[in-house]
Structure formats: structure tokens, C-alpha cells
Coordinates of C-alpha atoms and ligand atoms in Angstrom, one line a residue:
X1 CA 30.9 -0.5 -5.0
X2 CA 30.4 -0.2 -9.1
X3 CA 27.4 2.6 -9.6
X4 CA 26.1 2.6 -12.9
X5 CA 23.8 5.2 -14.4
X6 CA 21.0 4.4 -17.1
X7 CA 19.6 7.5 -19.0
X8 CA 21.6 10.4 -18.6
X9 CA 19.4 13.4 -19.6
X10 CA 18.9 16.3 -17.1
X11 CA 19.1 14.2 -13.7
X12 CA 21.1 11.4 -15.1
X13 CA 24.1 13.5 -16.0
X14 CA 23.7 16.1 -13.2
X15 CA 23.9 12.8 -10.9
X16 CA 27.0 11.3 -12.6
X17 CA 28.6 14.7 -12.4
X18 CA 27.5 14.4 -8.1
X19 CA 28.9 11.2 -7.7
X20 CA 32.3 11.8 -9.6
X21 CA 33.0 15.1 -7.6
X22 CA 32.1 13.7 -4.5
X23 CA 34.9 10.4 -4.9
X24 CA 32.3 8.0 -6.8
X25 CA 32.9 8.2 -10.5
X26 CA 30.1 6.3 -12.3
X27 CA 29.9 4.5 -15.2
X28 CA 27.1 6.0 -17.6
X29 CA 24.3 4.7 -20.4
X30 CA 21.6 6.4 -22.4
X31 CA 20.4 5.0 -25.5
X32 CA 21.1 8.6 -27.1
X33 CA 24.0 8.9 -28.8
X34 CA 24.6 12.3 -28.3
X35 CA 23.9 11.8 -24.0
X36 CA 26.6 9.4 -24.2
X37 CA 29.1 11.2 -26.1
X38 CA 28.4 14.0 -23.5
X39 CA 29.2 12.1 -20.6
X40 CA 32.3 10.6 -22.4
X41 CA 33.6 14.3 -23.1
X42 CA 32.4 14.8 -19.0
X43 CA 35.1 12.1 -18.5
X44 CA 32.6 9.3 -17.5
X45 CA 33.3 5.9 -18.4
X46 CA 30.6 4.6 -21.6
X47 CA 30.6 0.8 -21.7
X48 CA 29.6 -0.5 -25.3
X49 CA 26.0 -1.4 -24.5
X50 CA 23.0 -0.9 -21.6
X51 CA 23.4 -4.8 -20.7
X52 CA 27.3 -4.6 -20.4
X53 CA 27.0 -0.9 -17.7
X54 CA 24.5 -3.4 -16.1
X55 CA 27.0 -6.5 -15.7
X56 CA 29.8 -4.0 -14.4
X57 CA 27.6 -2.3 -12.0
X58 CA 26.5 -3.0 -8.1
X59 CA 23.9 -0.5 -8.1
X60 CA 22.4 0.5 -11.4
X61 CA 20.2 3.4 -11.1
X62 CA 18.0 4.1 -13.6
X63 CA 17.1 7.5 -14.5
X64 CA 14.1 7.2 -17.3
X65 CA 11.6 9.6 -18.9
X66 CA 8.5 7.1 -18.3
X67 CA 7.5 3.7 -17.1
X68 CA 7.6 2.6 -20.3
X69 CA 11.0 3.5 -20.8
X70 CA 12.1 1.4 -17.6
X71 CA 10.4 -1.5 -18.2
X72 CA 12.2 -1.4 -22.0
X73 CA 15.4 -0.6 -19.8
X74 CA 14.8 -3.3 -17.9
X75 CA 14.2 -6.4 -20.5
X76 CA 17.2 -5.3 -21.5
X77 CA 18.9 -5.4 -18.7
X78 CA 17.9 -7.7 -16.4
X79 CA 19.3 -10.3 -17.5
X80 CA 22.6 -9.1 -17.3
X81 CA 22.1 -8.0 -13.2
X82 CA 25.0 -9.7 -10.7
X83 CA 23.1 -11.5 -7.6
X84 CA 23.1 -9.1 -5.3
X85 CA 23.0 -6.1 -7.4
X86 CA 20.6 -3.4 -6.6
X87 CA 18.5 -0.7 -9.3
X88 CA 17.4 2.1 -7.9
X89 CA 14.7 3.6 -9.7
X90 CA 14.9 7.3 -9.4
X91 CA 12.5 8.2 -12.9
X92 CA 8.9 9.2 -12.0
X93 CA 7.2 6.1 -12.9
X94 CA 4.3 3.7 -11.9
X95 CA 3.8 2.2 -8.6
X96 CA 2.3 -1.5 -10.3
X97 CA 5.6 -1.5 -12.6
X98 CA 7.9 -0.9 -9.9
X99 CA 5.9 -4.2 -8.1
X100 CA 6.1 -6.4 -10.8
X101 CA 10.0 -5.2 -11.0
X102 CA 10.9 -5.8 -7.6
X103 CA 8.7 -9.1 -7.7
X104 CA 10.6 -10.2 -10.5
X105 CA 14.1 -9.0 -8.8
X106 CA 13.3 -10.9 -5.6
X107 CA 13.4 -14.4 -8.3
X108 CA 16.4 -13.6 -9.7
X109 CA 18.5 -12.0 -7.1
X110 CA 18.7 -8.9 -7.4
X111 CA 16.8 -5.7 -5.7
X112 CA 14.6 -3.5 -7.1
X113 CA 14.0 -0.1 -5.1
X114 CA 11.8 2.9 -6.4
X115 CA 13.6 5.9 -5.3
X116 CA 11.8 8.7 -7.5
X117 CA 13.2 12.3 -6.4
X118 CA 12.6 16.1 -6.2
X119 CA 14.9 19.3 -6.5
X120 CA 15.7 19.0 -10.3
X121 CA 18.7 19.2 -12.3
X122 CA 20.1 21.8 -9.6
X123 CA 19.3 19.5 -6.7
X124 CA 20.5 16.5 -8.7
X125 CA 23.7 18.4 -9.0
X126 CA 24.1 19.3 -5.5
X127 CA 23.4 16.1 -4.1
X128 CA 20.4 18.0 -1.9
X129 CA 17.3 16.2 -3.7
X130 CA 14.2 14.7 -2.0
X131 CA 14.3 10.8 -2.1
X132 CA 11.1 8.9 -1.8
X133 CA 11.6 5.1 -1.4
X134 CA 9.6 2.3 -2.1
X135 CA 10.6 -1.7 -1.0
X136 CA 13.5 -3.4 0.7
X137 CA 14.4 -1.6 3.7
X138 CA 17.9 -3.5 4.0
X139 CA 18.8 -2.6 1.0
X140 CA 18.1 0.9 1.2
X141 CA 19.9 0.8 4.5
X142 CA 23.1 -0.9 2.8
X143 CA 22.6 1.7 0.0
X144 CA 22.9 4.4 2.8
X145 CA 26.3 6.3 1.8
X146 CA 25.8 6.5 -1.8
X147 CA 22.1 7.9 -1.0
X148 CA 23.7 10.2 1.5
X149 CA 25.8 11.6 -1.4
X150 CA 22.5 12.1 -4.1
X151 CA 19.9 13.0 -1.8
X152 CA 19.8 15.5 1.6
X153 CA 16.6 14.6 2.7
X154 CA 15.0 10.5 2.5
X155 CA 11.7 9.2 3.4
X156 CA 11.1 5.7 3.4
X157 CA 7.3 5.4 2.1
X158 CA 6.7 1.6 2.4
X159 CA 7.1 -1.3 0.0
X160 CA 7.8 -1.4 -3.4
X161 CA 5.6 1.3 -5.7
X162 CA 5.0 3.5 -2.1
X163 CA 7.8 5.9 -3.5
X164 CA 6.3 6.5 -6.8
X165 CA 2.9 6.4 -5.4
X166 CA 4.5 9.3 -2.9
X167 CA 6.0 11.1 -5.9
X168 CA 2.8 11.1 -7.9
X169 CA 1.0 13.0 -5.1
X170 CA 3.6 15.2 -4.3
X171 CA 3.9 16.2 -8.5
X172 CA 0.2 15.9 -8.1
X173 CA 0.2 19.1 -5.6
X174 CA 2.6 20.8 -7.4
X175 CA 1.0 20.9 -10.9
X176 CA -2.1 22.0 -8.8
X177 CA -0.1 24.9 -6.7
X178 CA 1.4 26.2 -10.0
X179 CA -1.2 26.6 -11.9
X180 CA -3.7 27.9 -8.7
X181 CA -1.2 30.6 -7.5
X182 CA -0.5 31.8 -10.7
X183 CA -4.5 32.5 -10.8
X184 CA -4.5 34.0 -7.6
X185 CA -1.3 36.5 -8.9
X186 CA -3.8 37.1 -11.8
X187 CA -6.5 38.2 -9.4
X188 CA -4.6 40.2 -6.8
X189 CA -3.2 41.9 -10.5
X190 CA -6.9 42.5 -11.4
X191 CA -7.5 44.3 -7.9
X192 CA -4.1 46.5 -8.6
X193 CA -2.1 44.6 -6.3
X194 CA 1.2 43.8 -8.0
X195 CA 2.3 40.3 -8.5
X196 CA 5.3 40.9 -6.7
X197 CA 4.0 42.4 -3.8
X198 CA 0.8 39.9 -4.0
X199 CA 3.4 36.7 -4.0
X200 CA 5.2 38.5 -1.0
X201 CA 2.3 38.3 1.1
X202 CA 1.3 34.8 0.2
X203 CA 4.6 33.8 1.0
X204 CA 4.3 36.2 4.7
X205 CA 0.6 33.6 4.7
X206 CA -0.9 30.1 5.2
X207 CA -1.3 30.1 1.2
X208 CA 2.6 29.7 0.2
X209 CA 3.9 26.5 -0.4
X210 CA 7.4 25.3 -2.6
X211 CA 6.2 26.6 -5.3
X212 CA 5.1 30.2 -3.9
X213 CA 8.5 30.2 -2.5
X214 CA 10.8 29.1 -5.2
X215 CA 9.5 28.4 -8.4
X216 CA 7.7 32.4 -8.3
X217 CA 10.9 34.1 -7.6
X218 CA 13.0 31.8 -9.2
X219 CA 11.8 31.0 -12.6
X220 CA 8.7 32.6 -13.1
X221 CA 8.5 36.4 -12.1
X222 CA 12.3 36.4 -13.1
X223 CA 11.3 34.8 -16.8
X224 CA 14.3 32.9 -16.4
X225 CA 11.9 29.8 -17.2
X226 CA 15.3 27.3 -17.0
X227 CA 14.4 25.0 -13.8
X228 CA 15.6 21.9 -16.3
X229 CA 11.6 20.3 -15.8
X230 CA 9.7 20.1 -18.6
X231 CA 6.2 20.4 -19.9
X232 CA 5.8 16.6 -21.4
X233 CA 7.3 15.3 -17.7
X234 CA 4.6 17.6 -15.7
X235 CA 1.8 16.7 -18.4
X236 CA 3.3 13.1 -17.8
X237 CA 2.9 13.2 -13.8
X238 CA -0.5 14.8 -14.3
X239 CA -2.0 11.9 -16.1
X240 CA -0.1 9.3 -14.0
X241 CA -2.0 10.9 -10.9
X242 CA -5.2 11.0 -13.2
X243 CA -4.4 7.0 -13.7
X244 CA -3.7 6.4 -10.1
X245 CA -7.1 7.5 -9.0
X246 CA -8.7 5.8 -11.6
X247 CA -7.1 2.3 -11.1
X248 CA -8.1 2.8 -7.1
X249 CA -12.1 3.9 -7.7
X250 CA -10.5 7.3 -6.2
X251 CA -12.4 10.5 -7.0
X252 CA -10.1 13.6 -7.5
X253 CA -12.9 16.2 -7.9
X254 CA -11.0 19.0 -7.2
X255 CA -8.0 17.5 -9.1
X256 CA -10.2 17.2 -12.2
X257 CA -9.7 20.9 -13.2
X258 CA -6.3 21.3 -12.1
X259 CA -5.8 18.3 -14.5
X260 CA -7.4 19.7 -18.0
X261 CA -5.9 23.1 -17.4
X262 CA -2.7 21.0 -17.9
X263 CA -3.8 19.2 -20.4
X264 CA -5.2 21.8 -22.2
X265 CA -1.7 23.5 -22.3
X266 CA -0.1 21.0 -24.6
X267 CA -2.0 24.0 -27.5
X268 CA 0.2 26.2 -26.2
X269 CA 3.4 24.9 -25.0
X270 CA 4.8 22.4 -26.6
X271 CA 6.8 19.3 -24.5
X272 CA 10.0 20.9 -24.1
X273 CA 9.3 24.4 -22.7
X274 CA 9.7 24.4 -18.9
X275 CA 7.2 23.2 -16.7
X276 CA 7.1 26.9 -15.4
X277 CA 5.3 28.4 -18.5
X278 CA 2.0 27.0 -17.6
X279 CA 2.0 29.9 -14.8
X280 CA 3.4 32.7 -17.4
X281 CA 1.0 35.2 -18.4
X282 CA -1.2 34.3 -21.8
X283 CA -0.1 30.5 -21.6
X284 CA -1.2 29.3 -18.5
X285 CA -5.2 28.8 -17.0
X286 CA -7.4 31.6 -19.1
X287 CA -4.2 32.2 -21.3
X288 CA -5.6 31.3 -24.4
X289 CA -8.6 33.7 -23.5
X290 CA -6.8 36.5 -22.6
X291 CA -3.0 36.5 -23.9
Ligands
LIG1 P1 15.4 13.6 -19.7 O1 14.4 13.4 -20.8 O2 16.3 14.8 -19.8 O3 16.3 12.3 -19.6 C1 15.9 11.0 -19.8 C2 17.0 10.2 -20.6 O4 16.7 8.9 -20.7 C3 17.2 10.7 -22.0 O5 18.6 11.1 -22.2 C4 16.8 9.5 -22.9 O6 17.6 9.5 -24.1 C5 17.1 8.4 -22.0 N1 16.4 7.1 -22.3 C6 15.1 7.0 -22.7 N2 14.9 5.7 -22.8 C7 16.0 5.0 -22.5 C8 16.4 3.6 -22.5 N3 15.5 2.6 -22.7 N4 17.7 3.3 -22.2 C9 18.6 4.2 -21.9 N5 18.3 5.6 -21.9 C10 17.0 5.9 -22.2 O7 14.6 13.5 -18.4 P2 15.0 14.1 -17.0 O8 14.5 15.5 -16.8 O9 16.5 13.8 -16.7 O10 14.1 13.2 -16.0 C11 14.4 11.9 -15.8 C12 13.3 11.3 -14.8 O11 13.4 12.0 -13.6 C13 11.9 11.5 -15.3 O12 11.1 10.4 -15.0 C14 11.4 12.7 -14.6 O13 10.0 12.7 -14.5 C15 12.1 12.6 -13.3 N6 12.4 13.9 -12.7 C16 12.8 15.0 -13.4 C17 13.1 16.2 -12.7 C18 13.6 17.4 -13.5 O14 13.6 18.5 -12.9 N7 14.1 17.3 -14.7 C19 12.9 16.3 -11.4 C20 12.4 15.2 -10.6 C21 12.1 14.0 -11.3

């Protein structure tokens, strides 16, 4: 089985590098010059164009910063797709593109599946992301050892846009947890409790969650601030939850705030710093009040 890889930036690359140490070299594209020359001096094979990685390639998973990068990615590709093929769609994108994708897949003869995952760059890496499927359960079936090698834990959400529609709410949560438990650090600070000791007993508590747990310890307390997720993504999967419950008539009231404190941020921290900066001290909720 051929796997190709479109858009190799943080996940992309960390994926190729997976699949080539674990017996599954794949081909690579990314329409940057300089992510393809760095997956050429990785030893991955570059075909000449997007259209030629997608001719060559059994499964083609895309790995794209927006929906409006895949559906670009896709007129560019699609026509080039082998009957059969499957795309696996592992970018955080939008449940209605994903639909019309897989629609237009089902004409042509080719699968669409949305596959968008958790665990970042390291995860990515070590083959022990979070995979949230959308659409054809055969194929994702048939697909089963090379998802086995990218992803340690699967769930099969439904048909196809349930596994971005999944991935929104779960990014959703996790905009929400950062920027709420770095408030309550701020609080348990104010009362003299420090934030160490305060995320300790959080994490001891019904209040800790993934991001109590790892992203705390990990990236923020330790102002390492390199999880390889950045600002513009999280600001990206902020709006697209923002979008999802507009397009539904859903209300998100307590979302609402959650939402502007991240939007809000983009005075601050500019797309490329690290997700993680919205909980550091003087940039994150209150920040610009009190730096
Ligand atoms: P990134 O910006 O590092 O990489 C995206 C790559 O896509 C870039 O190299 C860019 O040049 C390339 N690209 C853009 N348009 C293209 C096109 N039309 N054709 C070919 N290449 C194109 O982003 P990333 O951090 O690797 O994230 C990729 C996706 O995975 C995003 O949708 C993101 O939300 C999601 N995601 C990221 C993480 C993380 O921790 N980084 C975690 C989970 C999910």
C-alpha cells in the first residue's frame, strides 16, 4: 500500500517520520518549499507536484492548516485520485466540507474519511495520537494497520464530518480548560496558595482534566511553552466551534466568554507563539489588565 502525505508542517513531518521508522516510508507534499526540502534531507521521497504524490499514492492523507487549505488541496488533487484510493483527512477542518468531500469521492471512486487527531507533534511522532473518524466504516476498517501505526487510541464518531464535528468539541473544551484553570491558578495565587501546589490538588480533584494534567506541568509551569500547537490553530478551532453553533441555532452561552478571551489574545500573542501562552501570566484572561 503507497501512503502519501499532503502538508508536512508539525504533524505532517512528525507522521512521515512515524511511518518510515515503523516499516512504511511515505511519499511527502507541502506546497512550501522549504517543508519539502526538509523531508527530502529526512530521506522521504518528494514527487514533482501535489497531483503526481496523489497519482502514486493508495491513501493520501492530508495534513492542512484549515478547511480552506483542503478544499484548495483537494481541486488540485482530486483529479488525479486512483479508484479505490482513500484520503484521510487528519487537519482540524469543517464537518460540511468533509460532506461535500466524501459526497464527491463516493462519484468518483475514491474515499474520503475525516480522521482529525489529538496528541500533537509528540503524539504524531510516537504513533500514540487520538483519532476521531468521520464516514466509511469499511474503509476505515481496511485502513486498520496503517491507523494502528499513527494513532493508539480510535473512535469511530459516525458519518462523514462526525470526526471533525468530534474534534471541534473536544478543541472546544480544551481552549475553555486552558484558559479557566489558569484563572483558577490566578485565584488560589491571590489566596497565597501557590500555583504548584494549587494545580496538585486540582489534579488530586474532580476539577483536573488533560490539560490540568499535562499541559500545566508540561508546558506551562515549566515555561517550556514548545508543545508544537499554535496560537492561529487554537484561535482557528475557537471560531470553528463558534461557527458550528451558529450554523445549528446552538447557543454556547457559557462558551461565549471562553471564546473572546481567545479572541481577544490575538493583542497579545501573535499566531505563532504556542497555544500555551494564553494561560501564562500577563498574556492570558485579565493579562492585559494586570501584566
Ligand atoms: P502547520 O502549519 O505546521 O502545517 C501545515 C502545512 O500545510 C504547512 O507546512 C503548509 O505549508 C502546508 N500547506 C498549506 N496549504 C497547503 C496546500 N494547499 N498544499 C500542500 N501543503 C499545504 O500545522 P500543523 O501544526 O502541522 O497542523 C496541521 C493540522 O493538524 C491543522 O489542521 C491543525 O489544527 C491540526 N492539529 C495540529 C496539532 C498540533 O499540535 N500541531 C494537533 C492536533 C491537530
Amino acid at each position: 500500500m503507497r501512503v502519501g502525505i499532503l502538508g508536512c508542517g508539525n504533524m505532517g513531518s512528525a507522521m512521515a517520520l512515524r511511518l518510515a521508522e515503523t516499516g512504511e516510508p511515505a511519499a511527502c507534499w507541502d506546497s512550501f518549499y522549504a517543508a519539502r526540502q526538509r523531508m527530502a534531507d529526512a530521506g522521504m521521497e518528494v514527487p514533482e507536484s501535489a497531483a503526481a504524490l496523489a497519482e502514486a499514492s493508495d491513501v493520501l492523507i492530508l495534513s492542512l492548516p484549515h478547511a480552506a487549505a483542503v478544499q484548495t488541496a483537494m481541486a488540485e488533487v482530486a483529479g488525479a485520485l486512483k479508484p479505490g484510493a482513500a484520503v484521510l483527512d487528519t487537519s482540524t477542518s469543517e464537518p460540511a466540507v468533509s460532506q461535500v468531500l466524501a459526497a464527491r469521492g463516493a462519484e468518483a471512486g475514491w474515499t474520503f474519511l475525516d480522521a482529525p487527531v489529538s496528541g500533537g507533534p509528540a503524539g504524531a511522532r510516537g504513533g500514540t495520537m487520538t483519532m476521531l473518524l468521520g464516514g466509511d466504516e469499511a474503509t476505515a476498517g481496511r485502513l486498520a494497520p496503517l491507523l494502528d501505526r499513527l494513532a493508539a487510541k480510535r473512535v469511530h464518531v459516525g458519518g462523514p464530518g462526525a470526526g471533525h464535528a468530534a474534534k471541534i468539541a473536544n478543541n472546544m473544551l480544551c481552549a475553555a480548560n486552558l484558559a479557566l484553570v489558569a484563572e483558577a491558578l490566578r485565584l488560589g495565587e491571590a489566596a497565597g496558595v501557590p500555583a504548584e501546589k494549587l494545580l496538585e490538588g486540582v489534579n488530586a480533584g474532580s476539577g483536573r482534566s488533560a490539560v490540568s494534567e499535562v499541559n500545566f506541568p508540561r508546558w506551562i509551569l515549566s515555561g517550556a511553552y514548545d508543545s508544537g500547537f499554535t496560537m492561529g490553530l487554537m484561535r482557528k478551532d475557537v471560531r470553528l466551534a463558534e461557527a458550528l453553533g451558529e450554523a445549528s441555532a446552538t447557543p454556547l452561552p457559557a462558551f461565549e466568554g471562553v471564546a473572546r478571551v481567545w479572541a481577544d489574545s490575538a493583542a497579545r500573542l501573535p499566531d505563532d507563539a504556542d497555544f500555551n501562552e494564553i494561560a501564562r501570566p500577563g498574556k492570558g484572561p485579565g493579562g492585559e489588565t494586570k501584566p
